[in-house]
XYZ file of C-alpha atoms in Angstrom:
551
model
C 107.431 49.832 124.966
C 105.497 52.766 123.725
C 101.786 53.688 124.420
C 98.908 52.183 122.537
C 96.611 54.734 120.988
C 93.291 53.894 119.281
C 91.720 56.386 116.953
C 88.039 56.022 116.116
C 87.382 57.641 112.661
C 89.718 59.301 110.161
C 88.989 62.257 107.720
C 90.313 65.586 108.901
C 90.631 65.187 112.817
C 91.513 61.514 113.172
C 93.990 61.327 110.208
C 95.729 64.506 111.365
C 96.030 63.196 114.870
C 97.413 59.935 113.626
C 100.139 61.476 111.292
C 101.162 64.109 113.894
C 101.421 61.390 116.644
C 103.742 59.279 114.596
C 105.969 62.222 113.706
C 106.359 62.976 117.372
C 106.813 59.415 118.589
C 108.157 56.382 116.647
C 107.373 54.001 119.522
C 103.544 54.469 119.898
C 101.457 51.647 118.712
C 98.656 53.368 116.672
C 95.416 51.695 115.384
C 92.796 53.669 113.424
C 89.307 52.286 112.954
C 87.147 53.500 110.126
C 83.619 51.930 109.743
C 83.603 52.763 106.057
C 86.137 52.169 103.219
C 87.778 55.499 103.072
C 89.925 56.894 106.004
C 90.642 60.366 104.535
C 88.761 62.025 101.754
C 88.036 65.597 100.724
C 84.411 65.746 101.967
C 84.240 69.502 101.083
C 84.924 68.561 97.485
C 82.113 65.986 97.131
C 79.486 68.275 95.543
C 82.084 69.481 92.999
C 82.641 65.860 91.834
C 78.902 65.344 91.365
C 78.835 68.661 89.267
C 81.903 67.408 87.373
C 84.025 70.560 88.145
C 86.196 67.899 89.740
C 86.558 65.182 87.045
C 88.635 62.447 88.731
C 87.143 60.588 91.665
C 90.668 59.649 92.822
C 91.347 63.471 93.518
C 88.820 63.225 96.414
C 90.945 60.462 98.145
C 93.432 62.199 100.356
C 95.282 59.100 101.623
C 94.948 55.395 101.876
C 95.470 52.619 104.566
C 98.486 51.492 102.524
C 100.056 54.899 102.551
C 99.354 55.358 106.267
C 100.975 52.047 106.992
C 104.036 52.577 104.735
C 104.808 56.104 105.620
C 103.596 56.376 109.225
C 103.464 52.744 110.405
C 99.813 53.083 111.413
C 97.464 50.033 111.495
C 94.487 51.182 109.650
C 91.383 49.030 109.842
C 88.590 49.894 107.419
C 85.088 48.507 107.613
C 85.618 48.297 111.301
C 83.077 50.006 113.331
C 83.716 50.859 117.150
C 80.323 49.960 118.754
C 81.205 50.476 122.489
C 83.684 52.305 124.579
C 84.509 51.007 128.006
C 86.212 54.017 129.507
C 86.753 52.327 132.950
C 88.642 49.278 131.690
C 90.141 51.258 128.792
C 88.950 49.071 125.959
C 86.695 49.353 122.857
C 84.466 46.833 121.135
C 84.848 46.606 117.327
C 82.492 45.102 114.865
C 84.091 43.908 111.530
C 82.617 41.812 108.770
C 85.972 40.033 108.474
C 86.949 39.688 112.057
C 83.574 39.579 113.648
C 83.210 41.251 117.022
C 86.355 41.824 119.177
C 87.971 44.145 121.709
C 91.070 46.279 121.780
C 92.684 47.859 124.858
C 94.239 51.365 124.956
C 96.398 53.761 126.796
C 94.836 56.766 125.024
C 91.774 56.884 122.833
C 90.968 59.619 120.256
C 87.398 59.957 119.163
C 86.823 61.419 115.625
C 83.489 59.915 114.612
C 82.308 63.002 112.793
C 78.718 64.062 112.017
C 76.063 62.498 109.869
C 73.243 64.136 107.974
C 70.064 64.825 109.924
C 67.170 62.812 108.452
C 63.785 63.806 109.826
C 61.345 61.164 110.909
C 58.542 61.884 108.370
C 56.448 59.760 106.074
C 58.222 58.548 102.892
C 61.706 59.470 104.111
C 62.962 55.951 103.272
C 62.358 56.376 99.462
C 65.264 55.277 97.253
C 64.924 58.575 95.445
C 66.024 60.392 98.503
C 69.780 60.981 98.950
C 71.978 62.661 101.572
C 75.701 63.563 101.281
C 78.337 62.634 103.794
C 80.907 60.425 102.226
C 82.365 58.963 99.044
C 79.694 56.130 98.661
C 76.916 58.810 99.123
C 78.615 60.736 96.335
C 78.766 57.755 94.122
C 75.059 57.065 94.521
C 74.071 60.650 93.857
C 76.340 60.923 90.859
C 74.998 57.612 89.372
C 71.442 58.981 89.736
C 72.548 62.298 88.102
C 74.373 60.594 85.271
C 71.096 58.813 84.233
C 69.521 60.576 81.314
C 65.979 60.474 82.877
C 67.014 62.625 85.947
C 65.891 66.116 84.855
C 64.543 67.592 88.200
C 65.725 67.700 91.773
C 64.456 69.088 95.064
C 67.041 70.077 97.550
C 65.799 70.304 101.199
C 67.938 72.713 103.136
C 69.823 75.859 102.314
C 73.018 75.392 104.204
C 76.515 75.079 102.565
C 75.880 71.592 101.237
C 72.342 72.444 99.876
C 73.680 75.527 98.081
C 76.744 73.783 96.698
C 74.590 70.902 95.480
C 72.201 73.360 93.771
C 75.062 74.814 91.800
C 76.449 71.303 90.907
C 73.153 70.072 89.723
C 72.368 73.197 87.690
C 75.758 72.702 85.995
C 74.517 69.168 85.073
C 71.526 70.615 83.346
C 69.072 69.580 86.053
C 66.170 71.800 87.185
C 66.621 72.578 90.895
C 64.225 73.698 93.443
C 65.691 74.512 96.837
C 63.403 74.348 99.901
C 64.368 76.192 103.138
C 62.312 76.189 106.410
C 63.836 79.459 107.535
C 63.243 82.925 106.081
C 66.719 82.828 104.407
C 69.460 80.318 103.278
C 73.024 80.165 104.596
C 72.498 80.809 108.368
C 76.077 82.030 109.163
C 75.161 85.273 107.192
C 72.624 87.862 108.322
C 69.484 88.494 106.301
C 70.732 91.986 105.041
C 73.878 90.167 103.467
C 72.583 86.713 102.395
C 70.170 88.269 99.761
C 73.314 88.592 97.601
C 73.438 84.751 97.448
C 69.714 84.300 97.014
C 69.699 86.773 94.081
C 72.574 84.998 92.368
C 70.981 81.621 92.772
C 67.666 82.842 91.268
C 69.501 84.527 88.300
C 71.312 81.199 87.774
C 68.070 79.227 87.510
C 67.524 77.872 90.950
C 63.995 78.115 92.256
C 64.174 79.196 95.860
C 61.179 78.512 98.175
C 61.773 79.992 101.587
C 59.689 79.462 104.738
C 58.779 76.008 103.481
C 58.760 72.978 105.607
C 58.429 69.402 104.147
C 56.115 67.145 106.012
C 56.053 64.091 103.877
C 57.401 62.406 100.582
C 55.600 60.052 98.406
C 56.900 57.927 95.508
C 54.859 58.138 92.334
C 56.182 55.596 89.923
C 59.543 57.125 88.613
C 59.018 60.437 90.440
C 58.847 61.565 94.058
C 56.535 64.253 95.565
C 57.272 66.452 98.410
C 54.307 67.681 100.489
C 54.722 71.035 102.322
C 53.147 72.201 105.569
C 51.377 75.046 103.751
C 49.678 72.531 101.472
C 51.988 72.994 98.481
C 53.572 69.991 96.837
C 56.426 69.521 94.436
C 57.425 66.649 92.183
C 60.908 65.698 90.993
C 63.056 62.811 89.952
C 65.290 62.925 92.991
C 65.533 64.654 96.432
C 68.693 65.633 98.292
C 68.293 65.999 102.083
C 70.737 68.783 103.281
C 69.054 70.181 106.495
C 72.067 69.852 108.799
C 74.158 67.356 110.571
C 74.073 65.654 114.037
C 77.085 64.109 115.876
C 77.633 60.466 115.143
C 78.019 59.559 118.876
C 75.310 56.994 119.710
C 78.077 54.431 120.366
C 79.205 56.518 123.397
C 75.995 56.191 125.313
C 76.705 54.608 128.777
C 80.441 55.155 128.357
C 80.929 57.667 131.136
C 82.074 60.206 128.407
C 80.022 63.461 128.942
C 77.849 64.487 126.044
C 76.121 67.814 125.354
C 72.437 68.462 124.969
C 72.498 67.591 121.269
C 74.948 64.562 121.581
C 78.215 66.372 120.968
C 81.227 65.298 122.967
C 82.266 67.725 125.749
C 85.982 68.556 125.793
C 88.237 71.003 127.507
C 90.871 73.222 125.926
C 93.174 70.219 125.651
C 90.543 68.425 123.651
C 90.252 65.953 126.507
C 86.852 64.508 127.287
C 85.318 64.029 130.838
C 87.384 60.839 131.021
C 91.141 61.201 131.448
C 93.275 59.895 128.559
C 90.235 59.964 126.139
C 90.325 62.793 123.719
C 87.815 63.961 120.976
C 88.224 66.102 117.741
C 86.205 67.252 114.787
C 82.533 67.601 113.861
C 81.375 65.514 116.943
C 82.731 67.860 119.611
C 81.331 70.772 121.417
C 83.989 73.617 121.753
C 84.259 77.153 122.932
C 83.535 79.993 120.459
C 86.614 82.131 120.018
C 84.611 85.362 120.275
C 82.271 84.867 123.228
C 83.821 81.697 124.819
C 80.498 79.916 125.218
C 80.014 76.407 124.118
C 79.140 75.701 120.471
C 79.400 73.263 117.729
C 80.828 74.369 114.313
C 81.549 71.539 111.851
C 84.485 72.805 109.822
C 87.536 71.029 108.421
C 90.131 73.524 109.476
C 89.427 73.419 113.118
C 89.225 69.579 113.038
C 92.830 69.484 111.655
C 94.062 71.734 114.315
C 92.349 69.827 117.028
C 93.790 66.537 115.777
C 97.254 68.092 115.988
C 96.663 69.421 119.450
C 95.516 65.915 120.697
C 98.713 64.343 119.438
C 100.714 67.109 121.222
C 98.892 66.343 124.435
C 99.430 62.665 124.274
C 103.230 63.307 123.717
C 103.418 65.677 126.646
C 103.395 68.979 124.685
C 100.883 71.304 126.467
C 99.198 72.684 123.399
C 95.755 74.345 123.916
C 92.828 74.851 121.613
C 91.655 78.485 121.840
C 88.286 78.167 120.339
C 86.575 77.985 116.939
C 85.940 81.367 115.028
C 83.607 79.998 112.399
C 85.528 81.439 109.434
C 84.052 79.972 106.360
C 83.654 80.629 102.629
C 81.353 79.405 99.805
C 81.139 79.688 96.055
C 77.669 80.537 94.770
C 77.933 80.146 91.007
C 79.806 83.433 89.977
C 80.027 85.101 93.374
C 81.665 84.270 96.680
C 80.436 84.590 100.261
C 82.621 84.558 103.367
C 82.304 85.233 107.051
C 84.097 85.030 110.317
C 82.985 85.434 113.880
C 79.568 86.144 115.028
C 76.602 87.452 113.070
C 73.742 89.705 114.521
C 71.525 86.772 115.262
C 74.241 85.152 117.400
C 74.961 88.235 119.218
C 71.247 88.896 120.113
C 70.972 85.401 121.369
C 73.717 85.913 123.872
C 72.855 89.595 124.625
C 76.170 91.106 123.386
C 75.652 94.784 122.386
C 77.318 95.672 119.015
C 77.517 98.283 116.229
C 77.398 97.642 112.417
C 78.797 99.250 109.380
C 78.542 98.401 105.722
C 80.945 99.296 102.887
C 80.789 98.471 99.156
C 84.382 99.188 97.898
C 85.854 97.791 94.604
C 87.986 94.714 94.658
C 90.841 96.549 93.084
C 91.565 100.008 91.735
C 88.651 101.299 89.752
C 90.799 102.568 86.885
C 92.197 99.081 86.264
C 89.813 96.889 84.154
C 87.666 94.327 85.755
C 87.076 95.825 89.260
C 84.051 94.424 91.066
C 82.092 95.518 94.004
C 82.760 93.781 97.438
C 79.801 94.156 99.921
C 81.437 94.079 103.372
C 79.756 94.089 106.749
C 81.730 94.690 109.950
C 80.324 94.042 113.450
C 82.107 95.371 116.487
C 81.802 96.487 120.059
C 81.883 99.995 121.633
C 85.574 99.418 122.648
C 86.613 98.570 119.174
C 86.688 94.822 119.455
C 85.794 93.061 116.210
C 82.969 90.605 116.670
C 82.519 89.419 113.092
C 82.447 90.196 109.403
C 80.622 89.044 106.340
C 81.270 89.747 102.678
C 79.968 88.966 99.169
C 81.527 89.682 95.836
C 83.023 88.323 92.554
C 86.619 88.611 93.583
C 88.813 89.466 96.513
C 86.331 88.458 99.174
C 88.453 85.600 100.525
C 91.457 87.638 101.339
C 89.404 90.405 102.928
C 87.602 88.074 105.387
C 90.897 86.190 106.029
C 92.662 89.533 106.936
C 89.771 90.446 109.353
C 89.753 86.839 110.765
C 93.494 87.146 111.458
C 93.120 90.560 113.172
C 90.363 88.968 115.391
C 92.557 85.925 116.265
C 95.364 88.232 117.329
C 93.129 90.463 119.481
C 93.045 93.304 116.909
C 90.463 96.146 117.024
C 88.880 98.498 114.569
C 91.802 100.854 114.811
C 94.135 98.034 113.821
C 92.060 97.651 110.585
C 92.784 101.222 109.777
C 96.478 100.772 110.279
C 97.041 97.470 108.498
C 99.677 97.774 105.714
C 98.213 95.552 103.023
C 99.650 94.799 99.578
C 98.594 97.229 96.795
C 98.887 97.277 93.075
C 96.049 98.380 90.737
C 95.186 94.743 89.618
C 94.899 93.577 93.145
C 93.637 96.296 95.503
C 93.433 99.989 96.138
C 95.681 102.279 98.220
C 92.977 102.080 100.705
C 92.086 98.389 100.844
C 88.438 97.428 101.482
C 89.598 96.265 105.012
C 91.057 99.612 105.709
C 87.887 101.299 104.393
C 85.703 99.197 106.765
C 87.994 100.147 109.538
C 87.788 103.842 108.651
C 84.020 103.840 108.607
C 83.747 101.864 111.932
C 86.333 104.340 113.483
C 84.173 107.306 112.331
C 81.273 105.720 114.254
C 83.355 104.933 117.410
C 84.766 108.531 117.545
C 81.336 110.079 116.967
C 82.334 111.683 113.767
C 79.275 110.129 112.190
C 76.146 108.465 113.510
C 74.712 105.674 111.424
C 71.436 103.789 111.020
C 70.748 100.385 109.515
C 67.972 99.278 107.183
C 65.819 97.681 109.927
C 65.571 101.088 111.644
C 63.722 102.589 108.674
C 60.445 101.214 110.157
C 61.016 103.586 113.143
C 60.507 106.746 111.065
C 57.814 105.510 108.877
C 54.612 107.545 109.301
C 56.148 109.934 111.786
C 57.140 113.574 111.225
C 60.042 114.096 113.586
C 62.577 112.744 111.119
C 63.249 113.663 107.588
C 64.766 111.118 105.183
C 67.113 112.702 102.617
C 68.562 111.123 99.444
C 71.822 112.987 98.631
C 72.556 111.165 95.300
C 72.305 112.660 91.880
C 68.894 113.239 90.187
C 69.560 110.252 87.715
C 70.200 107.995 90.618
C 67.229 109.150 92.536
C 64.942 108.634 89.530
C 66.060 105.084 89.117
C 64.922 104.096 92.494
C 64.790 105.521 96.085
C 63.533 104.760 99.528
C 59.870 105.568 99.956
C 59.324 108.893 101.697
C 62.790 110.454 100.972
C 63.181 113.889 99.704
C 66.035 114.642 97.269
C 68.817 117.074 97.900
C 72.189 116.179 96.069
C 75.164 116.352 98.396
C 76.802 119.056 96.160
C 73.755 121.338 96.706
C 73.442 120.684 100.463
C 75.270 123.781 101.712
C 73.270 126.149 99.563
C 69.856 124.399 100.432
C 70.382 123.723 104.094
C 67.873 126.530 104.923
C 65.152 124.159 103.525
C 65.684 121.767 106.433
C 64.148 122.102 109.893
C 66.897 122.191 112.627
C 64.395 120.787 115.093
C 63.984 117.551 113.271
C 66.412 114.727 112.942
C 67.870 114.148 109.517
C 68.483 110.658 108.250
C 70.508 110.766 104.985
C 71.628 108.138 102.521
C 73.525 107.864 99.224
C 74.460 104.934 96.999
C 77.031 103.131 99.163
C 77.454 105.464 102.182
C 80.531 107.748 101.352
C 78.435 110.656 100.016
C 76.051 110.292 102.977
C 79.019 110.476 105.359
C 80.070 113.739 103.622
C 76.470 114.950 103.927
C 76.314 114.100 107.595
C 79.551 115.981 108.326
C 78.278 119.020 106.514
C 74.926 119.048 108.331
C 76.331 118.059 111.764
C 78.854 120.955 111.698
C 75.842 123.199 110.915
C 74.151 122.054 114.112
C 71.726 119.490 112.704
C 71.050 116.079 114.258
C 71.979 113.664 111.542
C 72.414 109.948 110.830
C 73.783 108.295 107.697
C 72.546 104.974 106.317
C 75.581 102.618 106.532
C 76.030 100.948 103.076
C 73.581 103.371 101.500
C 70.837 102.551 98.939
C 72.957 99.550 97.714
C 72.524 97.765 101.022
C 68.811 98.730 101.153
C 68.217 97.426 97.658
C 69.842 94.084 98.251
C 68.320 93.635 101.627
C 64.801 93.986 100.199
C 65.350 91.378 97.504
C 62.720 88.663 97.675
C 63.042 85.462 95.483
C 60.217 85.127 92.997
């Protein structure tokens, strides 16, 4: 007789564990409980169905109870909510409209309850005009509201991935969208000097962005709803979408002897086992180690959830597979551009006191002489020893593969030097002989080998109103006249050798060009002449986008 394994929750983690477990062992008795109707659906695709990029609702449904039964011999029980776990006696209590309340024993238990939208306890939050997005029924409700002809305006509260994707989807449906974000910027995985790419694109596509705005109350007003902000402003719309983050759906585990983290996440080890032997947990409800700094974190992503489900199945079947941590590699479409990132950002690194260095590059997505090349803005964060800590990128094309290459290098323990040595596929329609990943590696290597010293945009404040540093714009006169950094003098790089006598060797020279390359050439010329010089990494392009403010 095989083991009896109960799985609480489906979607990515639970369904992956169930299928893998059956492939490994035909004798195990597997029962999956799902408190809703759908055991496995494409939750990352839900906004795109609302926006009608995905036309068929059935495309969202990955698998069904019938398929799981027929192909994998798994007993799937939908509309069955596990309300209690008795870890000592190895049994769970289930509440079902059809069966009532009953118990099931287990040899192993896999917890995959996921996370649910965080809903703040504020006045008016129970309005029927307020929606959140977690599952297929939520999607149906929002789409029904959007399909109504009298829905013309929407407020989205929260600028995370779901909020941004919903903004695009509603704009595509012809709805006027205002997005409110409590923080200074949207999309927290990105640093402020990069996320402005997304904010600029959203504004240009018609989304009204209101940053540093906190909603304190809602009020129904006949067929409208009004949001009242902390600063006294108010906004009125037809519907509101709440997208201010998620919390682990783990209330049913209280008093179960299963250890939970400060925010309710399930604590697991590198085998995905909880504090109770024979009970495992996967997905958005767990707290895991971050791959880069190995400290506890919670990162709700579908890819890691699938991997964790596979690892749990292995563990139950005696295969000693380990989970090595979540890296946070993610990507988002923002209208006509793409943003992607991996690893840690500057905010994360400052929180855990890890020193780092930064470079920015703006190479083309493919060879410039081949039609259609677009700029990729790429930020690389690394340590003094060359270890890669993180990367962020925005662009129209080619962003995904560049971040994926860097993410792979990080996962395999690669360094900045490895980025310079990677042999990546090249043909004019797809890349350049020096791929953007190579370029980022070259620039970082120049920093680590002291061939150049760089400064970042935030450091410009250091030299404002002081005379010990000279800021030099080394671009052409036409570029300089179109816009420059306040206080800069203009000496084109091609004139620098002849005009170096105009510069005071006792002062530090901070140079910049459009994207950083000519600035590097200028810094090499000046450094070899004995000047103390720094180059603005990413150049004026990085400065310009970082100073964008939504209007």
